[in-house]
Amino acid sequence: MDTGREQIDLFLRRCDELMQSKFIIADTKIGELLQAIAASDLLYAFFRDITKDFDYPAAKNKYMHYAPYGKTQKKLLFPEDPAEKLAFIFCLLMEFDNKTLDLGRFLQEYFYEDGSFYESFYAFCNQVVKPFKNAVRVMFSDSFETASLTSETQDSGSSKRKKKGTYGCFSVEEERRQLYSSLLPDEKKVDGMLLLNALEKAKDKALQAALLCGYFYFAQAAGRKQAAEQAAAELEKRKERL
């Protein structure tokens, strides 16, 4: 297995190949996508963690047995929580790969488009595979791009513009890069990245402070002394402004 950017890129390519394929070879492409997850230490650890306590049978009962009022065709729903949504889609793809759920029948039940498997599969890819790919890309692949941009900016000596995700002396972008390259176990990296990604996206000031507090304790427990000190310093500033 490998934790490098190449394996994340491979996963993204497998998603694209699935979305660009024909329905007749979709089963094969789903298998290749899942193999790309298994080949990456980081993705493997991430999906292992988010599915560990996820009640998939209950989720299926809640999100896969719904038909809008007055209609007979079922409508596939998704959990609102981003991690649960990823876990739900991952388990769904696993069922297709294990043949415990027939993809063709599933498309006819939830994505029926005038009897056309082409249109049904296209709708499935847009509503299931594409959000799955984008969520993983934002969480993992974008951090590589950010790290590269940050490194180039620092090398050129340009630090005039405040970067997105920078909280005073605590930089989400830099810490994400440092965390990824650290010697921590992959499951710990996943925990830290979940906090950092949520912090970067948070708009509410109280939520930002809460996430900084969480990351402070995470960094402290993980032995990331400098990151813990920076998070603590920024947390104190934000608590004064709440």
Coordinates of C-alpha atoms in Angstrom, one line a residue:
M1 CA 0.0 0.0 0.0
D2 CA 1.0 3.6 -0.5
T3 CA -0.1 6.9 1.2
G4 CA 1.2 9.1 -1.6
R5 CA -0.6 11.5 -3.9
E6 CA -0.4 9.0 -6.7
Q7 CA -2.9 6.7 -5.0
I8 CA -5.3 9.6 -4.4
D9 CA -5.0 10.5 -8.0
L10 CA -5.6 6.9 -9.0
F11 CA -8.8 6.9 -7.0
L12 CA -10.0 10.1 -8.8
R13 CA -9.1 8.6 -12.2
R14 CA -11.1 5.4 -11.3
C15 CA -14.1 7.6 -10.5
D16 CA -13.8 9.4 -13.8
E17 CA -13.4 6.1 -15.7
L18 CA -16.6 4.8 -14.0
M19 CA -18.5 7.9 -14.9
Q20 CA -17.3 7.8 -18.5
S21 CA -17.9 4.1 -19.0
K22 CA -20.9 2.3 -20.5
F23 CA -23.3 0.5 -18.2
I24 CA -22.3 -2.9 -19.5
I25 CA -18.8 -2.6 -18.0
A26 CA -19.9 -0.6 -14.9
D27 CA -19.4 -3.5 -12.5
T28 CA -15.8 -3.9 -13.5
K29 CA -15.2 -0.2 -13.1
I30 CA -16.8 -0.2 -9.7
G31 CA -14.4 -3.0 -8.7
E32 CA -11.4 -1.0 -9.9
L33 CA -12.5 2.0 -8.0
L34 CA -12.8 0.0 -4.8
Q35 CA -9.4 -1.5 -5.5
A36 CA -7.9 2.0 -5.7
I37 CA -9.3 2.7 -2.2
A38 CA -7.7 -0.5 -0.9
A39 CA -4.4 0.4 -2.4
S40 CA -4.1 3.7 -0.5
D41 CA -3.3 3.5 3.2
L42 CA -5.0 6.9 3.8
L43 CA -8.2 6.1 1.9
Y44 CA -8.3 2.6 3.3
A45 CA -8.0 4.0 6.9
F46 CA -10.5 6.7 6.3
F47 CA -13.3 4.5 4.9
R48 CA -12.5 1.8 7.6
D49 CA -13.0 4.5 10.3
I50 CA -16.2 6.0 8.9
T51 CA -17.9 2.7 8.3
K52 CA -16.8 1.0 11.5
D53 CA -19.9 2.2 13.5
F54 CA -22.1 3.0 10.5
D55 CA -25.4 1.1 10.5
Y56 CA -25.7 0.4 6.8
P57 CA -28.9 -1.8 7.1
A58 CA -30.6 1.0 9.0
A59 CA -29.4 3.5 6.5
K60 CA -30.7 1.4 3.6
N61 CA -34.1 1.1 5.3
K62 CA -34.2 4.9 5.8
Y63 CA -32.8 6.2 2.5
M64 CA -33.7 3.4 -0.1
H65 CA -37.4 2.8 0.6
Y66 CA -38.8 6.1 -0.2
A67 CA -41.2 7.0 -3.0
P68 CA -42.5 10.6 -3.4
Y69 CA -46.3 11.0 -2.7
G70 CA -48.4 9.9 -5.7
K71 CA -45.4 8.2 -7.4
T72 CA -44.4 4.6 -7.6
Q73 CA -40.7 5.1 -8.5
K74 CA -38.4 5.0 -5.6
K75 CA -36.1 8.0 -4.8
L76 CA -32.6 7.5 -3.4
L77 CA -31.9 9.8 -0.5
F78 CA -28.7 10.4 1.3
P79 CA -27.6 11.2 4.9
E80 CA -27.1 14.9 5.6
D81 CA -23.9 14.3 7.6
P82 CA -21.0 14.3 5.0
A83 CA -19.1 11.4 6.6
E84 CA -22.3 9.3 6.8
K85 CA -23.0 10.1 3.2
L86 CA -19.6 8.9 2.1
A87 CA -20.0 5.8 4.3
F88 CA -23.4 5.1 2.7
I89 CA -22.2 5.5 -0.9
F90 CA -19.1 3.3 -0.1
C91 CA -21.2 0.5 1.3
L92 CA -23.6 0.8 -1.7
L93 CA -20.7 0.4 -4.1
M94 CA -19.5 -2.6 -2.1
E95 CA -22.9 -4.2 -2.5
F96 CA -22.7 -3.8 -6.3
D97 CA -19.2 -5.2 -6.3
N98 CA -20.2 -8.2 -4.1
K99 CA -23.3 -8.8 -6.3
T100 CA -25.6 -8.6 -3.3
L101 CA -27.3 -5.7 -5.0
D102 CA -27.9 -5.8 -8.8
L103 CA -26.8 -2.6 -10.4
G104 CA -29.3 -2.9 -13.3
R105 CA -32.3 -3.5 -11.1
F106 CA -31.1 -0.7 -8.8
L107 CA -31.0 1.7 -11.7
Q108 CA -34.5 0.8 -12.8
E109 CA -35.8 1.3 -9.3
Y110 CA -34.2 4.6 -8.5
F111 CA -33.0 6.2 -11.7
Y112 CA -35.5 5.1 -14.3
E113 CA -35.3 7.2 -17.4
D114 CA -37.7 6.0 -20.1
G115 CA -36.3 2.5 -19.8
S116 CA -32.9 3.6 -21.0
F117 CA -29.9 2.2 -19.1
Y118 CA -27.7 4.8 -20.6
E119 CA -29.8 7.7 -19.2
S120 CA -30.3 5.9 -15.9
F121 CA -26.6 5.2 -15.5
Y122 CA -25.8 8.8 -16.3
A123 CA -28.1 10.0 -13.6
F124 CA -26.6 7.5 -11.1
C125 CA -23.1 8.8 -11.9
N126 CA -24.1 12.4 -11.4
Q127 CA -26.0 11.8 -8.2
V128 CA -23.9 9.1 -6.6
V129 CA -20.4 8.7 -8.0
K130 CA -19.7 12.4 -8.7
P131 CA -20.4 13.7 -5.2
F132 CA -18.4 10.7 -3.8
K133 CA -15.4 11.7 -5.9
N134 CA -15.7 15.4 -5.2
A135 CA -15.9 14.9 -1.4
V136 CA -12.8 12.7 -1.3
R137 CA -11.0 15.2 -3.7
V138 CA -11.7 18.1 -1.4
M139 CA -10.7 16.2 1.7
F140 CA -7.4 14.7 0.4
S141 CA -6.3 15.7 -3.1
D142 CA -6.9 19.5 -2.6
S143 CA -4.6 19.4 0.4
F144 CA -1.7 18.4 -1.9
E145 CA -2.5 21.3 -4.3
T146 CA -2.7 23.6 -1.4
A147 CA 0.6 22.4 0.1
S148 CA 2.3 22.8 -3.3
L149 CA 1.0 26.4 -3.7
T150 CA 2.0 27.2 -0.1
S151 CA 5.5 25.9 -0.6
E152 CA 5.9 27.8 -3.9
T153 CA 4.7 31.0 -2.2
Q154 CA 7.1 30.6 0.7
D155 CA 10.0 29.8 -1.6
S156 CA 9.4 33.0 -3.6
G157 CA 9.3 35.1 -0.4
S158 CA 5.8 36.3 -1.1
S159 CA 3.7 36.3 2.1
K160 CA 1.8 39.6 1.7
R161 CA -1.6 38.0 0.9
K162 CA -3.3 36.2 3.7
K163 CA -4.1 32.7 2.6
K164 CA -7.5 31.1 3.0
G165 CA -7.6 28.9 6.0
T166 CA -5.0 30.9 8.0
Y167 CA -6.0 31.7 11.6
G168 CA -3.4 34.1 12.9
C169 CA -0.3 32.0 13.6
F170 CA -2.2 28.8 13.0
S171 CA -2.4 27.9 9.3
V172 CA -4.8 25.1 8.4
E173 CA -3.1 24.6 5.0
E174 CA 0.4 24.3 6.5
E175 CA -0.7 22.1 9.3
R176 CA -2.6 19.8 6.9
R177 CA 0.6 19.5 4.9
Q178 CA 2.7 18.9 8.0
L179 CA 0.2 16.4 9.4
Y180 CA 0.1 14.4 6.1
S181 CA 3.9 14.1 6.0
S182 CA 4.2 13.2 9.7
L183 CA 5.0 9.8 11.1
L184 CA 1.6 9.4 12.8
P185 CA -0.5 6.3 12.0
D186 CA -2.9 6.8 9.1
E187 CA -5.9 6.5 11.3
K188 CA -4.6 9.5 13.4
K189 CA -3.9 11.5 10.2
V190 CA -7.5 10.9 9.1
D191 CA -8.9 12.2 12.5
G192 CA -6.7 15.3 12.2
M193 CA -7.7 16.0 8.6
L194 CA -11.4 15.7 9.4
L195 CA -10.9 18.4 12.1
L196 CA -8.8 20.6 9.8
N197 CA -11.2 20.3 6.8
A198 CA -14.2 21.2 9.0
L199 CA -12.3 24.2 10.5
E200 CA -11.4 25.5 7.0
K201 CA -15.1 25.3 6.0
A202 CA -16.7 26.6 9.2
K203 CA -18.3 30.0 9.0
D204 CA -19.6 30.4 12.5
K205 CA -17.1 31.9 14.9
A206 CA -18.2 29.7 17.8
L207 CA -17.8 26.6 15.7
Q208 CA -14.4 27.7 14.5
A209 CA -13.3 28.1 18.2
A210 CA -14.8 24.7 19.1
L211 CA -12.9 23.0 16.2
L212 CA -9.7 24.8 17.1
C213 CA -10.1 23.5 20.7
G214 CA -10.6 20.0 19.3
Y215 CA -7.5 20.3 17.2
F216 CA -5.5 21.6 20.1
Y217 CA -6.3 18.5 22.1
F218 CA -5.7 16.2 19.1
A219 CA -2.3 17.8 18.4
Q220 CA -1.4 17.6 22.1
A221 CA -2.3 13.9 22.3
A222 CA -0.5 13.2 19.1
G223 CA 2.7 14.8 20.2
R224 CA 2.5 17.7 17.7
K225 CA 3.8 20.3 20.2
Q226 CA 4.2 23.2 17.9
A227 CA 0.8 22.7 16.2
A228 CA -0.8 22.5 19.7
E229 CA 0.9 25.7 20.8
Q230 CA -0.2 27.5 17.7
A231 CA -3.8 26.2 18.0
A232 CA -3.9 27.2 21.6
A233 CA -2.7 30.7 20.9
E234 CA -5.2 31.3 18.2
L235 CA -8.0 29.7 20.3
E236 CA -7.3 32.3 23.1
K237 CA -7.6 35.2 20.7
R238 CA -10.9 33.8 19.3
K239 CA -12.4 33.1 22.8
E240 CA -11.9 36.8 23.6
R241 CA -13.9 37.8 20.6
L242 CA -16.9 35.5 21.1

